[in-house]
Every structure is written in C-alpha cells, then in structure tokens.
PDB file of N, CA, C and O in Angstrom:
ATOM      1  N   UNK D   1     -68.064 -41.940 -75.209  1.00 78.00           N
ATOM      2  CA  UNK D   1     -68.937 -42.675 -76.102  1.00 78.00           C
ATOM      3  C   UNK D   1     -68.202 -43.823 -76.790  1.00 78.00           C
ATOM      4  O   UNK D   1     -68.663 -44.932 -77.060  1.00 78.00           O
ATOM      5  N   UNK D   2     -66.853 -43.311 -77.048  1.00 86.00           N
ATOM      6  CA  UNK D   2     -66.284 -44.861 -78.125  1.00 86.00           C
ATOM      7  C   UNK D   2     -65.997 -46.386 -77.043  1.00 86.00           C
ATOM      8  O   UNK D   2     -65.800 -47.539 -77.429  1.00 86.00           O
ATOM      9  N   UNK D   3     -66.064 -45.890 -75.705  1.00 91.00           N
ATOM     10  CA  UNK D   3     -65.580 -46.908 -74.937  1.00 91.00           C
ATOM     11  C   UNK D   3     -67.385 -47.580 -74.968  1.00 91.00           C
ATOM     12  O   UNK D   3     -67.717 -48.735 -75.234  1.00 91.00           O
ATOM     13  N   UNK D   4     -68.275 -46.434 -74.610  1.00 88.00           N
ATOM     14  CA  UNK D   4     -69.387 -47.625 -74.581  1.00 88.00           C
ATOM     15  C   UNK D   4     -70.101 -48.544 -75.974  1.00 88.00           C
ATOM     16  O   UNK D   4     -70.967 -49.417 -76.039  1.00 88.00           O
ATOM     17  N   UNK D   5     -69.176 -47.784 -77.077  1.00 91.00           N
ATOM     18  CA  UNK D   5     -69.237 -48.866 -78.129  1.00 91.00           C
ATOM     19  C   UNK D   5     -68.941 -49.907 -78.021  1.00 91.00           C
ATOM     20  O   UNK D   5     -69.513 -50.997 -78.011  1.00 91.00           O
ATOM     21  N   UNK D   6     -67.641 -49.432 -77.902  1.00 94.00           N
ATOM     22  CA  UNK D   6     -66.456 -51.064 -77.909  1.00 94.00           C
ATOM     23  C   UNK D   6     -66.869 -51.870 -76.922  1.00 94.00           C
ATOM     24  O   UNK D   6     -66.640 -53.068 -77.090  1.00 94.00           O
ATOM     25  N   UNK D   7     -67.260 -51.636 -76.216  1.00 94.00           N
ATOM     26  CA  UNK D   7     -67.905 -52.331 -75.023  1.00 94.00           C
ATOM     27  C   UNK D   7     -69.139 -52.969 -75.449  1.00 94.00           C
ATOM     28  O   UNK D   7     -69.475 -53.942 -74.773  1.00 94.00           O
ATOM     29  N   UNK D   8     -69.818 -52.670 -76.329  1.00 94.00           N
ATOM     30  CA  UNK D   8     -71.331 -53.288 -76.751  1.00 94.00           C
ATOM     31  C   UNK D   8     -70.760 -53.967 -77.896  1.00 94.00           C
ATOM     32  O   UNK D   8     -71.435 -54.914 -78.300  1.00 94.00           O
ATOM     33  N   UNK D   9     -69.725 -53.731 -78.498  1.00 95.00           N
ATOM     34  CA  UNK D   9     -69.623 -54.357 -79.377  1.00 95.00           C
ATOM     35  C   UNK D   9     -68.906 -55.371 -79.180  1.00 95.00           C
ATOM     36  O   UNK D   9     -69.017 -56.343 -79.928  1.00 95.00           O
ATOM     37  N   UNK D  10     -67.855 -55.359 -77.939  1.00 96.00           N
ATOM     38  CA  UNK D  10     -67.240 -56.719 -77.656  1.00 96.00           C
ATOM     39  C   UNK D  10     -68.512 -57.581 -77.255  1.00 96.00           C
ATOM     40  O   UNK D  10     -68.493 -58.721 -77.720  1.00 96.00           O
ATOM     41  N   UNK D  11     -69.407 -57.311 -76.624  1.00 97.00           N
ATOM     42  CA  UNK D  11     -70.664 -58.146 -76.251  1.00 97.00           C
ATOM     43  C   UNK D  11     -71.422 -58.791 -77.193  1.00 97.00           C
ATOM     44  O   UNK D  11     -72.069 -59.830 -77.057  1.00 97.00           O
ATOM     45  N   UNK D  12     -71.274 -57.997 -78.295  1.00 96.00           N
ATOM     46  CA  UNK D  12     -71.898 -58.466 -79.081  1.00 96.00           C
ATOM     47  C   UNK D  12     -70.975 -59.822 -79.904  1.00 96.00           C
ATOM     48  O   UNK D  12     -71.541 -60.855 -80.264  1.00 96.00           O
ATOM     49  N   UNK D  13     -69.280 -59.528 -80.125  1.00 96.00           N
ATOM     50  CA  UNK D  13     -68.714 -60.265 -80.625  1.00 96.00           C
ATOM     51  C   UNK D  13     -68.559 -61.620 -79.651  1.00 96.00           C
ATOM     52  O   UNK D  13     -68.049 -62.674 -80.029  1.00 96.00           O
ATOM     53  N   UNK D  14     -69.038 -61.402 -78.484  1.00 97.00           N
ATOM     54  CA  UNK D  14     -69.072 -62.921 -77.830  1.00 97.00           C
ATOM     55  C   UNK D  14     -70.579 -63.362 -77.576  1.00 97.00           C
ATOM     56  O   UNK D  14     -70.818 -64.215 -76.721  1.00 97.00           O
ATOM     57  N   UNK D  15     -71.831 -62.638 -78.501  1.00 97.00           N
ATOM     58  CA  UNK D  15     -73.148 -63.050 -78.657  1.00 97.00           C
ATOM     59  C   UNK D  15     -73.094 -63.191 -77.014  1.00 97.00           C
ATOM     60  O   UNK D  15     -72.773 -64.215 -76.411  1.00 97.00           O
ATOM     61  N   UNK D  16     -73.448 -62.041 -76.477  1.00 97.00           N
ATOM     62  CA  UNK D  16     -73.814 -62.109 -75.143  1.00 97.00           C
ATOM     63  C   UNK D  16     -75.206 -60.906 -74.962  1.00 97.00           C
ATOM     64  O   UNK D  16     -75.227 -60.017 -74.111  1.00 97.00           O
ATOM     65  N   UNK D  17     -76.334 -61.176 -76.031  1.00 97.00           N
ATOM     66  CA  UNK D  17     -77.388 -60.798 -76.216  1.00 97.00           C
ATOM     67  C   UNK D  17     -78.114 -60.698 -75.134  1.00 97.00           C
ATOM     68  O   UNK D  17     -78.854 -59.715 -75.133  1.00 97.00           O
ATOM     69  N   UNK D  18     -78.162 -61.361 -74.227  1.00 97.00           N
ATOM     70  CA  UNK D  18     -78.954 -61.485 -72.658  1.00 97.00           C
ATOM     71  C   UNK D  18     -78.288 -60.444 -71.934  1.00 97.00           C
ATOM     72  O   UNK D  18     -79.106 -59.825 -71.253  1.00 97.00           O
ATOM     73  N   UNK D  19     -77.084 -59.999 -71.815  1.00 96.00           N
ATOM     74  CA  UNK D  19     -75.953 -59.166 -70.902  1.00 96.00           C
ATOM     75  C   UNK D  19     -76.764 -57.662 -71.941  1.00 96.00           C
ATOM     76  O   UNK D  19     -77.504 -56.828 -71.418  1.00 96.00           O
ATOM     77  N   UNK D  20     -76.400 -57.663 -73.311  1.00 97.00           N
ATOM     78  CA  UNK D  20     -77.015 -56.296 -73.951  1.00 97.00           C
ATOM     79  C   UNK D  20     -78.432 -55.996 -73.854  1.00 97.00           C
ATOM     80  O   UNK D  20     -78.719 -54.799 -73.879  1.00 97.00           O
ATOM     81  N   UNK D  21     -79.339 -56.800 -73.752  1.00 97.00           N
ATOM     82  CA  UNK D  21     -80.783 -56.554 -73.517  1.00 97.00           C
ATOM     83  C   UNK D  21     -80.955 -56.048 -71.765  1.00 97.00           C
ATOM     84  O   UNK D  21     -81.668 -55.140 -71.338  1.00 97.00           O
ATOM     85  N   UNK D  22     -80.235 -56.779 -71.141  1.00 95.00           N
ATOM     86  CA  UNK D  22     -80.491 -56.346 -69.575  1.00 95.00           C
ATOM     87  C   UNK D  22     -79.718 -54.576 -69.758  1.00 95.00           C
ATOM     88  O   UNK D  22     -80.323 -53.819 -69.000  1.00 95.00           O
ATOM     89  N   UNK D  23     -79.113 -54.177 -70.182  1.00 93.00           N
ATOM     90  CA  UNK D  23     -78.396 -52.835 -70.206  1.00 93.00           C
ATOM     91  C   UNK D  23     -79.285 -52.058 -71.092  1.00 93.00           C
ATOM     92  O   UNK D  23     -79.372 -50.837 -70.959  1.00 93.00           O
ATOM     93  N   UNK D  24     -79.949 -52.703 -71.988  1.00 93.00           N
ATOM     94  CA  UNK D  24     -80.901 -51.626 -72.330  1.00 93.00           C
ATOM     95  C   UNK D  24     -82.098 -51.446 -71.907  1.00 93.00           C
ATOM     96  O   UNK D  24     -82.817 -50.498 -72.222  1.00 93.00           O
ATOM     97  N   UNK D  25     -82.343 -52.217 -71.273  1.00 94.00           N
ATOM     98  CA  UNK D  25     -84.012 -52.204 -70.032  1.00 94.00           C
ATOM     99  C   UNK D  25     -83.560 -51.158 -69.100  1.00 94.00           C
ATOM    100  O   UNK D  25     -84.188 -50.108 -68.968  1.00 94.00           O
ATOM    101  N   UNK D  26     -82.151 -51.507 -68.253  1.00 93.00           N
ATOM    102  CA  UNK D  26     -82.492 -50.505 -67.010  1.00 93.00           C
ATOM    103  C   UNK D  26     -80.869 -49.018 -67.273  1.00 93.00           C
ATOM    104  O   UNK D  26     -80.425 -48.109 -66.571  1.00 93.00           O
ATOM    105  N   UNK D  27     -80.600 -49.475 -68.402  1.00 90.00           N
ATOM    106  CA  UNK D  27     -79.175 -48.083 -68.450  1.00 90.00           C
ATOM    107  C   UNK D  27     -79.939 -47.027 -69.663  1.00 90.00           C
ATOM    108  O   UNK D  27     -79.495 -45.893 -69.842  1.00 90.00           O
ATOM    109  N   UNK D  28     -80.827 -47.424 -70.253  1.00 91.00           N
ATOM    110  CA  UNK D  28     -81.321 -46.399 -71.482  1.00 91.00           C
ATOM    111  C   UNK D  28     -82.606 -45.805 -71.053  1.00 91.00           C
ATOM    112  O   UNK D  28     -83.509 -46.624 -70.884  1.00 91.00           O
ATOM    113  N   UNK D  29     -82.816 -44.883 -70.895  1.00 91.00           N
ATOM    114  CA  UNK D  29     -84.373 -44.587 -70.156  1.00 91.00           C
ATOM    115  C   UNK D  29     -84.393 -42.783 -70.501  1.00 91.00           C
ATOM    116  O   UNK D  29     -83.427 -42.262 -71.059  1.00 91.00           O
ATOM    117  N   UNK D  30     -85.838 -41.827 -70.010  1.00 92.00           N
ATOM    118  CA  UNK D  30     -85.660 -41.159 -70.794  1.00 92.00           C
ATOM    119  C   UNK D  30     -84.972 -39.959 -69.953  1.00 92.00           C
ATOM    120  O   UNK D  30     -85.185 -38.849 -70.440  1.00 92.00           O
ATOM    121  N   UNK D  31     -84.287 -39.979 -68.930  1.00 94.00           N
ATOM    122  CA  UNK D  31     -83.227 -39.353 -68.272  1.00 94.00           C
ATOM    123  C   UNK D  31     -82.088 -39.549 -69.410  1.00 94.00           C
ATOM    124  O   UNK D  31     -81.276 -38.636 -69.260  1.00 94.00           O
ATOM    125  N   UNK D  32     -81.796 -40.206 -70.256  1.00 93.00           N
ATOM    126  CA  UNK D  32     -80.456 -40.336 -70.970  1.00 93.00           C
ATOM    127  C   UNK D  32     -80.352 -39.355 -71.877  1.00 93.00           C
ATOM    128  O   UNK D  32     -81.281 -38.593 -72.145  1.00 93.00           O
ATOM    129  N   UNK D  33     -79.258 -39.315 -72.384  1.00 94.00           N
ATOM    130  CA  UNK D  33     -78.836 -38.231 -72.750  1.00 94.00           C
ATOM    131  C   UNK D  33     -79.296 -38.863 -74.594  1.00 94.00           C
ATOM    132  O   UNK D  33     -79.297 -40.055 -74.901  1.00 94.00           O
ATOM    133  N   UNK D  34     -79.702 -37.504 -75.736  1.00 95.00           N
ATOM    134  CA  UNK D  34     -79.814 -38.400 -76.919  1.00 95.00           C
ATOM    135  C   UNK D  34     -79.030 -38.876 -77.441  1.00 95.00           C
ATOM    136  O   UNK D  34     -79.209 -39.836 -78.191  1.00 95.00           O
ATOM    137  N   UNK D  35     -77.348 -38.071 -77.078  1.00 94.00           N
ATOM    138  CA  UNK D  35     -76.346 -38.372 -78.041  1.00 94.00           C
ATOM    139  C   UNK D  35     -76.407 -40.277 -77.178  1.00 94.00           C
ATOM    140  O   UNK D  35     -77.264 -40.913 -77.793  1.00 94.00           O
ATOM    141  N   UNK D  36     -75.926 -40.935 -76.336  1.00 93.00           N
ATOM    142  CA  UNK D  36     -76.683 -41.930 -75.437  1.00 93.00           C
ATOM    143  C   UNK D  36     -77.364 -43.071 -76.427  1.00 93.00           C
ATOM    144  O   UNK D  36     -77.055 -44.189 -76.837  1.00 93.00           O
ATOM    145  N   UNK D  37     -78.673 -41.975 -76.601  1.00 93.00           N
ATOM    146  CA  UNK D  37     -79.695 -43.079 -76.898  1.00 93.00           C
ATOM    147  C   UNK D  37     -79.350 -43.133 -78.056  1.00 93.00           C
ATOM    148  O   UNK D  37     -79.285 -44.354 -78.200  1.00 93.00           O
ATOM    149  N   UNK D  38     -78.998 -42.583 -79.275  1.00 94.00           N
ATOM    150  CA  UNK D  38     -78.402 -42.451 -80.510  1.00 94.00           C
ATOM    151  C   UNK D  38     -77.550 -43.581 -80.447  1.00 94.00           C
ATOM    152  O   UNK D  38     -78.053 -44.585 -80.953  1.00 94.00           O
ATOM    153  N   UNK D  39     -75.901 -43.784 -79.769  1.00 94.00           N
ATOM    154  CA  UNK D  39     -75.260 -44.404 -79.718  1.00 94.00           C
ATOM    155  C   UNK D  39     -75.342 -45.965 -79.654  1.00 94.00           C
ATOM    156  O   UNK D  39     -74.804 -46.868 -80.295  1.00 94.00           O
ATOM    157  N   UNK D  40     -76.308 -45.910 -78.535  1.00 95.00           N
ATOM    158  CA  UNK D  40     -76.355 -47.405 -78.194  1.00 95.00           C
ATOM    159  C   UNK D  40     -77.432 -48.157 -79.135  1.00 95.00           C
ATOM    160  O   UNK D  40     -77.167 -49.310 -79.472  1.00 95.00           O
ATOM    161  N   UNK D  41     -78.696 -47.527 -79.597  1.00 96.00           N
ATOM    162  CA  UNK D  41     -79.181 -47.793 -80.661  1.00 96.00           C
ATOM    163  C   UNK D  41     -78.563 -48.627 -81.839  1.00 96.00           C
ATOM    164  O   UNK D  41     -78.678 -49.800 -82.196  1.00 96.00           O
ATOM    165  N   UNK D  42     -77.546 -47.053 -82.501  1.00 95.00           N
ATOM    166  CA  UNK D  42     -76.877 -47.811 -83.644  1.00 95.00           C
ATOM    167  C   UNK D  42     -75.755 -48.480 -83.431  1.00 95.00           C
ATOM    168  O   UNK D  42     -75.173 -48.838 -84.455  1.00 95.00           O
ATOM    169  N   UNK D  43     -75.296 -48.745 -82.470  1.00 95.00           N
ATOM    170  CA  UNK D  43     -74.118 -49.983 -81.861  1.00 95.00           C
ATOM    171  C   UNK D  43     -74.635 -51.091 -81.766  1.00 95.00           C
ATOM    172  O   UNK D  43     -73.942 -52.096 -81.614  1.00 95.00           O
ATOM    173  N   UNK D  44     -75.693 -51.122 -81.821  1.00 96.00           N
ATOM    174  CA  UNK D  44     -76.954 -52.630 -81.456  1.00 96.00           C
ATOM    175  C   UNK D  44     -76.866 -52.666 -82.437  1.00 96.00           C
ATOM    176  O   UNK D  44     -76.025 -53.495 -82.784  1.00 96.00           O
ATOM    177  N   UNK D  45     -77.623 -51.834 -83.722  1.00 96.00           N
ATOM    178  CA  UNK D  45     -78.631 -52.501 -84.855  1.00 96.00           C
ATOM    179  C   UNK D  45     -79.140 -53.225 -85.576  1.00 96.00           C
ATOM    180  O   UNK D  45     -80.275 -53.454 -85.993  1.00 96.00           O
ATOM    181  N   UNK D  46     -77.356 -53.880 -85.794  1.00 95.00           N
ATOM    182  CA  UNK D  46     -76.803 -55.606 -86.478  1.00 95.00           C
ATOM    183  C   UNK D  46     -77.152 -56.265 -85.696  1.00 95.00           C
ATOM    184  O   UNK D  46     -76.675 -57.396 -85.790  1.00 95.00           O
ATOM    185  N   UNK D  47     -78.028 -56.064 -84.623  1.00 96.00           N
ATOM    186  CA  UNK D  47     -78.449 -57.425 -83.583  1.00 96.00           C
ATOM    187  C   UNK D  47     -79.742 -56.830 -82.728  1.00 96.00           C
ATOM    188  O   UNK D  47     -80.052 -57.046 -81.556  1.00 96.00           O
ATOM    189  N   UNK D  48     -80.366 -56.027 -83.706  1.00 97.00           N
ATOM    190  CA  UNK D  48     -81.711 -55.819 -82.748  1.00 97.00           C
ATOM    191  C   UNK D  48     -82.640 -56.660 -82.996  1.00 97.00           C
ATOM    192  O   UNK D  48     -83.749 -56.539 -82.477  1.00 97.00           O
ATOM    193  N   UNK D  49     -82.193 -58.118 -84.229  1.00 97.00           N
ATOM    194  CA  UNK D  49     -83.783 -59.155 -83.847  1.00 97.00           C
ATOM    195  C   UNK D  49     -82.942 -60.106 -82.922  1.00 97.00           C
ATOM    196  O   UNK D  49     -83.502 -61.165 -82.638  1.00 97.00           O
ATOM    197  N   UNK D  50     -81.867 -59.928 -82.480  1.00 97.00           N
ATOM    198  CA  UNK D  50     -82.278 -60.678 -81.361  1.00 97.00           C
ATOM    199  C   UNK D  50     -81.881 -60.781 -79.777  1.00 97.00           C
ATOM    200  O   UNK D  50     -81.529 -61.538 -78.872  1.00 97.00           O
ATOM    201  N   UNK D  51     -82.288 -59.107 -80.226  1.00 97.00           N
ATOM    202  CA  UNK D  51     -82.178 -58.537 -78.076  1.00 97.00           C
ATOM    203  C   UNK D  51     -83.213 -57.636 -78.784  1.00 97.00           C
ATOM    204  O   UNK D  51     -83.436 -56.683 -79.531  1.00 97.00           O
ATOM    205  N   UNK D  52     -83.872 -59.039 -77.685  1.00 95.00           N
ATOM    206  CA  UNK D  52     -85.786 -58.983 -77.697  1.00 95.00           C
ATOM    207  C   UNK D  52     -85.908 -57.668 -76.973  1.00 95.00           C
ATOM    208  O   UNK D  52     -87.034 -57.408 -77.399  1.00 95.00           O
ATOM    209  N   UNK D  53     -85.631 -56.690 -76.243  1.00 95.00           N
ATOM    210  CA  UNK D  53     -86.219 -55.464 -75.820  1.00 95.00           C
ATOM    211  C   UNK D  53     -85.815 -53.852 -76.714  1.00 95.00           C
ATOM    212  O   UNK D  53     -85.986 -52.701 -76.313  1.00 95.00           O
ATOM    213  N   UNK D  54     -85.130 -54.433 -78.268  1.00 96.00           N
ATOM    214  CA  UNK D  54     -84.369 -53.560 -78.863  1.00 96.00           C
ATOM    215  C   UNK D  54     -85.675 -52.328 -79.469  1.00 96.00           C
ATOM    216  O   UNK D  54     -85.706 -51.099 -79.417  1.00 96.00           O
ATOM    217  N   UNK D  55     -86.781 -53.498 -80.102  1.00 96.00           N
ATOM    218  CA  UNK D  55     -87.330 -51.954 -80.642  1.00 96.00           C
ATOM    219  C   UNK D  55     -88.509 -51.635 -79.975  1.00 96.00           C
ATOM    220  O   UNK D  55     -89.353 -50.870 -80.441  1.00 96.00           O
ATOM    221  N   UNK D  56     -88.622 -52.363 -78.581  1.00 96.00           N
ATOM    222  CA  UNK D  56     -89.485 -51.342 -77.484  1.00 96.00           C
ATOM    223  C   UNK D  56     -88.649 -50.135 -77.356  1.00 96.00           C
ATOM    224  O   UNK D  56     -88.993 -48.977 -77.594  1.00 96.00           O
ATOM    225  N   UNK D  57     -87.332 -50.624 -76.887  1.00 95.00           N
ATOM    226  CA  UNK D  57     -86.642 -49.465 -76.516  1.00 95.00           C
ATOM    227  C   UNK D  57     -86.510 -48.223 -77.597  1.00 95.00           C
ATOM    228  O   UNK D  57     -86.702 -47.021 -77.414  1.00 95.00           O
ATOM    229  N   UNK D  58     -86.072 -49.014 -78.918  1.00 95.00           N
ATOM    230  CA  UNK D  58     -86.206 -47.880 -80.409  1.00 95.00           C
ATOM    231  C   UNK D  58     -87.725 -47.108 -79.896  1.00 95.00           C
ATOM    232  O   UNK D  58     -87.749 -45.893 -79.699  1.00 95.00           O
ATOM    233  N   UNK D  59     -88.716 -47.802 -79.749  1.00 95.00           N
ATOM    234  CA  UNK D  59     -89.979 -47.143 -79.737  1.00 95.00           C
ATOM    235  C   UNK D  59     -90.194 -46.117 -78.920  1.00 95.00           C
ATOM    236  O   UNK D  59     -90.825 -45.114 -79.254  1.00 95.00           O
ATOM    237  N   UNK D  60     -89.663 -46.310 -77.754  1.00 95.00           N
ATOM    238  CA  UNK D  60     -89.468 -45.332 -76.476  1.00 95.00           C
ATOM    239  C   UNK D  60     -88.670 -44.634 -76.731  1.00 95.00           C
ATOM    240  O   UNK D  60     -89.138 -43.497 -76.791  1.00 95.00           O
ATOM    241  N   UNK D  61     -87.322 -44.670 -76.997  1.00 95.00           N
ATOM    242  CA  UNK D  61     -86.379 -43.483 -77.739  1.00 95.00           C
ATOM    243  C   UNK D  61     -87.053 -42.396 -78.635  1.00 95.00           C
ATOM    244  O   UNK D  61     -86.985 -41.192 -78.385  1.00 95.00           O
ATOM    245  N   UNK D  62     -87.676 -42.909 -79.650  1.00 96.00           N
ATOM    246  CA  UNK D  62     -88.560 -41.710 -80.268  1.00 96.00           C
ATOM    247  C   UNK D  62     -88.941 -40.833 -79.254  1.00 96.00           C
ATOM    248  O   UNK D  62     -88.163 -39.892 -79.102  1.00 96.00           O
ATOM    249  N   UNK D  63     -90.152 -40.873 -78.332  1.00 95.00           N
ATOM    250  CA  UNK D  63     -90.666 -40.544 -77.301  1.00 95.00           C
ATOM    251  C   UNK D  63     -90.029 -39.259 -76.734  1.00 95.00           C
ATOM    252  O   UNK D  63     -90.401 -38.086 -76.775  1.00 95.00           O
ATOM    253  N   UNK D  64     -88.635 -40.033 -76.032  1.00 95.00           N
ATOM    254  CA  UNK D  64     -87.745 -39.350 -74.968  1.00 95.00           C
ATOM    255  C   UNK D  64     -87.224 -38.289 -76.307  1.00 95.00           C
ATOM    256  O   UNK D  64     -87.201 -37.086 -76.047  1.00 95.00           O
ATOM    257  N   UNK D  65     -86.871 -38.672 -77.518  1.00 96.00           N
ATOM    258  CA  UNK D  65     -85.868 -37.617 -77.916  1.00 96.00           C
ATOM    259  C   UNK D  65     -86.896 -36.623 -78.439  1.00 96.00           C
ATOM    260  O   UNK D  65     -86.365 -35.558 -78.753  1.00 96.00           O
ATOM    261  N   UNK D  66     -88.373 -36.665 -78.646  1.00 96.00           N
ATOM    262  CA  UNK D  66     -89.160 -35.630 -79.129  1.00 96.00           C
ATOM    263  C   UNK D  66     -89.635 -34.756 -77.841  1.00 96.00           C
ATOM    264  O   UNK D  66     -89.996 -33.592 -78.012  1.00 96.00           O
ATOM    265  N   UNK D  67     -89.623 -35.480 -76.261  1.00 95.00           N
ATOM    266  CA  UNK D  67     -89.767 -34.729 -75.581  1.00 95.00           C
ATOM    267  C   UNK D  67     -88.362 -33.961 -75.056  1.00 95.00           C
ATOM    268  O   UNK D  67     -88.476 -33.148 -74.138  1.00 95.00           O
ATOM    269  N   UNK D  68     -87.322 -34.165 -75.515  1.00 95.00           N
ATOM    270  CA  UNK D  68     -85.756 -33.179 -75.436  1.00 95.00           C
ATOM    271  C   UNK D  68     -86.288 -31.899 -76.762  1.00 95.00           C
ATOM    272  O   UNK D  68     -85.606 -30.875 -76.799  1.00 95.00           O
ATOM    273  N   UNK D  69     -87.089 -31.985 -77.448  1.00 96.00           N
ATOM    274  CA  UNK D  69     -86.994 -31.032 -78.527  1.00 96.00           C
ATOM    275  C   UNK D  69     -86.418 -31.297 -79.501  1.00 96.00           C
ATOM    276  O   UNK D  69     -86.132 -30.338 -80.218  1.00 96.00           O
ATOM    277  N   UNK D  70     -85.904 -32.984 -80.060  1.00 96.00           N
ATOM    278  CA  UNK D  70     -85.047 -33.145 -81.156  1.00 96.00           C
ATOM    279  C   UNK D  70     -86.561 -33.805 -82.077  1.00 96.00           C
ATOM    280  O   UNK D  70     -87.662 -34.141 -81.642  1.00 96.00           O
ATOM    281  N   UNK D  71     -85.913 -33.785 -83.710  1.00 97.00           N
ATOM    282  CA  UNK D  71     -86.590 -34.444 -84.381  1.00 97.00           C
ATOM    283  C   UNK D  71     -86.484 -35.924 -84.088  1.00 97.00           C
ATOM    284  O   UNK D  71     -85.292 -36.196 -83.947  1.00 97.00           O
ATOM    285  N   UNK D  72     -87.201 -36.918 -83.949  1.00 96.00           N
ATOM    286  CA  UNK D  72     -86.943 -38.486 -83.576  1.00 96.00           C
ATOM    287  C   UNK D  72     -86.653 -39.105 -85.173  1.00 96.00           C
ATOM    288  O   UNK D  72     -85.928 -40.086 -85.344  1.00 96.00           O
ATOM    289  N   UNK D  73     -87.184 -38.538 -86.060  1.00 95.00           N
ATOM    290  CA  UNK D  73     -87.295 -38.977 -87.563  1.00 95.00           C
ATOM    291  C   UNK D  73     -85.475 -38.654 -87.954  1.00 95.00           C
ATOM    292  O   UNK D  73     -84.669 -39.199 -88.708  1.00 95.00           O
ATOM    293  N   UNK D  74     -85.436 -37.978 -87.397  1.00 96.00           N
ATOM    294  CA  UNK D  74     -84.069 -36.361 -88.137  1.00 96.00           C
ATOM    295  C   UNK D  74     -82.855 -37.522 -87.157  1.00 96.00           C
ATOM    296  O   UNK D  74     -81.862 -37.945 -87.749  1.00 96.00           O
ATOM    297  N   UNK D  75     -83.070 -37.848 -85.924  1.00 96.00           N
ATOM    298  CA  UNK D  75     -81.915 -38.273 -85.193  1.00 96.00           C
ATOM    299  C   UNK D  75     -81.765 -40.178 -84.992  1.00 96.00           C
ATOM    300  O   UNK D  75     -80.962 -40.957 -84.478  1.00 96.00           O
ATOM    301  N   UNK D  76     -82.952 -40.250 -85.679  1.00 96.00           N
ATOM    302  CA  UNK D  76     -82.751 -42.039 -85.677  1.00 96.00           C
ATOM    303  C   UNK D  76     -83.076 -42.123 -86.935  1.00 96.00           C
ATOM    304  O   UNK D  76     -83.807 -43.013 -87.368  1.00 96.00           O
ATOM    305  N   UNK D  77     -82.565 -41.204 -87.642  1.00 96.00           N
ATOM    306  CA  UNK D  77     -82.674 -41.659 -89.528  1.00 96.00           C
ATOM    307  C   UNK D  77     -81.749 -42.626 -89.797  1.00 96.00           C
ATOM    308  O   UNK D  77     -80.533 -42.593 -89.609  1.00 96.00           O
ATOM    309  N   UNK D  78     -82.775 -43.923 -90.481  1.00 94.00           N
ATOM    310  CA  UNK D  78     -81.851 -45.458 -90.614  1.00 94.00           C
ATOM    311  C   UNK D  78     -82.210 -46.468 -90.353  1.00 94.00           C
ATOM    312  O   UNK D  78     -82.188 -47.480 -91.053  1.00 94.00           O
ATOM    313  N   UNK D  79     -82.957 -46.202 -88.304  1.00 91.00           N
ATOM    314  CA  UNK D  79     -82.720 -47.227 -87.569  1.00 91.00           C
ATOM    315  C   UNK D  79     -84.156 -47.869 -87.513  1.00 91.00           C
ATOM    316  O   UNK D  79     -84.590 -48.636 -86.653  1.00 91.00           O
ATOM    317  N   UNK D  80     -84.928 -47.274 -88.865  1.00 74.00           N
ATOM    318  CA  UNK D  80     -86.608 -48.152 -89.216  1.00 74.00           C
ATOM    319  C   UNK D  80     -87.574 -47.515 -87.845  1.00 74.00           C
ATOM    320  O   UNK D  80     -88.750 -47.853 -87.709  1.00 74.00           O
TER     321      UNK D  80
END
C-alpha cells in the first residue's frame, strides 16, 4: 500500500491528473479490495476537483464497500 501512495502522490506532485483519473476508471472497480479503495481515495482527496472521475468513483466505492459488508459511512469517514 505505501508504494501505491507514493506513487499517486508523486503523480500528483508533477500534476499529472489525466495519468490519476485514467487509473481510477479502469484499476479501482468493485473486485478491489476496500483497504484499495480506502487508500487510493484518501491519497487523491487534495485533488479530487480536479480528476474529473474522483467522486463517481467516491460514489461507486460506497456501493462496492457496502456490498463487502463494511459500513461505507464508518470506512470513508472524511472523504464527504
């Protein structure tokens, strides 16, 4: 998990918003794991207005993590 931080977050430190939006269209889906969708969520957050597919995907994350059996409220407490 800390490598796919640092990794979103170097992306982010060279504003490569187009490269992070394409990784969350087709690498986050509801096969992923929550700890996953948790991660990459709040590794984004400081830049979800502007990787335009951030809070479809937030929206769909709810979804996937209530059909795993987690609370979506309880495990994305924060992320609005």
């Amino acid at each position: 998990m800390s490598e796919m931080i640092s990794g979103l977050h170097g992306l982010m430190r060279e504003k490569k918003f187009e490269l992070i939006d394409g990784l969350l269209k087709t690498d986050i889906n509801e096969s992923s794991s929550v700890d996953s969708i948790v991660c990459v969520l709040r590794a984004t957050f400081s830049a979800r207005d502007v990787i335009s597919s951030w809070y479809s995907i937030s929206q769909k994350a709810k979804n996937w993590i209530s059909a795993k059996g987690y609370s979506p409220e309880r495990v994305l407490a924060g992320l609005g």
